[in-house]
């Protein structure tokens, strides 16, 4: 039988994993990567950026971190080296076409009308279904020549945190065009050489917009270069629970949130009556655990003093995959005045800087760095030529991007997405998804009907709205990752219970090494 051709878009962690596991099933993957190297977001980070997830949770199941990396939170360079050695170990590089951007993908198969009438994915519930083909239009990033490839299956691993910056919108003449200084996005800052970045901010009065990891790292770099002479202002909309470490009151956070017991306290999508009852009965404990962590953070960081106590719970923070750690000595810099924290739910630009809603005097500045994230959804959706598929993936404005098992759209045949929905350790989540996908491609299991997949997506949609509030579109499975993995394991015919003994199963944290072998 002819070997099916697989196109993988992106050679970040997700694309490399997809490559490894499709190869393991005897398939022929070709990986298109627009950059000149592998590693995606880790190819270039802000100099001081470190891994946010503790190293044991952010590792390949069959490839431990080398002994030479002794830090619990390796820096960007170390993460890239680890990913590169993984790719060499499993001989993945030869499958990657570097400097090749995928411009668009178009499906050549049954017409839209016929596809709408399907009750099974792709017509028969199998991976290649009706036997249509995907046409992948690629461009050589140097010569700009284009070429078209024909494949049986596409795996989109284009990443969520790069490429298309999220730039806030402003009324006419109140955006960056009104400002006489410079405005850049954090991705432009991260792209600079470390020395060039330092020179770029030297002597300026920067404003960093945002309160996520990149914003804090950039603010630290600005304060290190300019000190209290020219403080860096961090403009934020919402306070967040940012961890000083993963040990609130000395208790490992993984024991509080990443074991089966912690998941018993949460209402789960598709849960049975007994589990639902248990989650309701245990809700006071859920609340108490969250308060315990919050008080541990407040004990170590002067949040109250600087008006930084969030209004939402820590449970919501972790359920939205918004957990990050505060850079070392960050609040020392705030105390000394080289970093100023300023809440600004709304702001606009003016000639000399930024005008915060409700304030009369502008915040004078000559450089604004927008650490306002990325529009990962847009990057994903725009790659489709077909309006029908674009609409399918967009879903409704009030729902998550509708992906079954966070991998497949029930109405887009012969295509999977890896690395869109988030968890607290994205590498490990991408790995188990790639293994699930490889088993599907190998015919180990078939998918349920489209109706059943849509019902399942709806249940997760409700869960995400309940648990993540305004951040539900991040499609975070963080607080329920074991429950989620259980479903993938059952599909693949693996035993979802990976620990030895009742107490270990209930209280030991789950991580990548629990899924080394079926
Ligand atoms: C600064 C930073 C710190 C982070 N820290 C953590 C952490 O501590 N823990 C954690 O779990 N997660 C963290 N993340 C999230 C991180 O994105 C994931 O952990 C993971 O690296 C994502 O890998 P990916 O392969 O899915 O996506 P990416 O790494 O974004 O890779 C996508 C690849 O696709 C390529 N590509 C995109 N579009 C095209 C196209 N059209 N044609 C060809 N190639 C294309 C890109 O060039 C890129 O190489 C962090 C992210 C950032 C930005």
XYZ file of C-alpha atoms in Angstrom, residues 14 159-161 376-378 380 401 403 406 417-422 430 433 473-475:
22
model
C 4.973 20.481 18.689
C 2.391 27.947 17.720
C 0.363 30.458 19.667
C 2.992 32.808 21.055
C -2.409 32.842 17.738
C -5.943 32.187 16.522
C -5.489 34.477 13.544
C -4.060 29.396 12.630
C -11.690 27.292 19.070
C -11.200 21.205 18.572
C -7.971 19.857 21.475
C -3.784 21.082 15.208
C -1.149 20.526 17.900
C -0.049 23.088 20.452
C -3.007 25.460 20.387
C -4.807 24.614 23.608
C -2.608 25.289 26.608
C 1.933 18.364 22.875
C -1.444 14.706 21.719
C -10.370 31.357 24.832
C -6.938 30.194 25.970
C -8.525 26.688 25.963
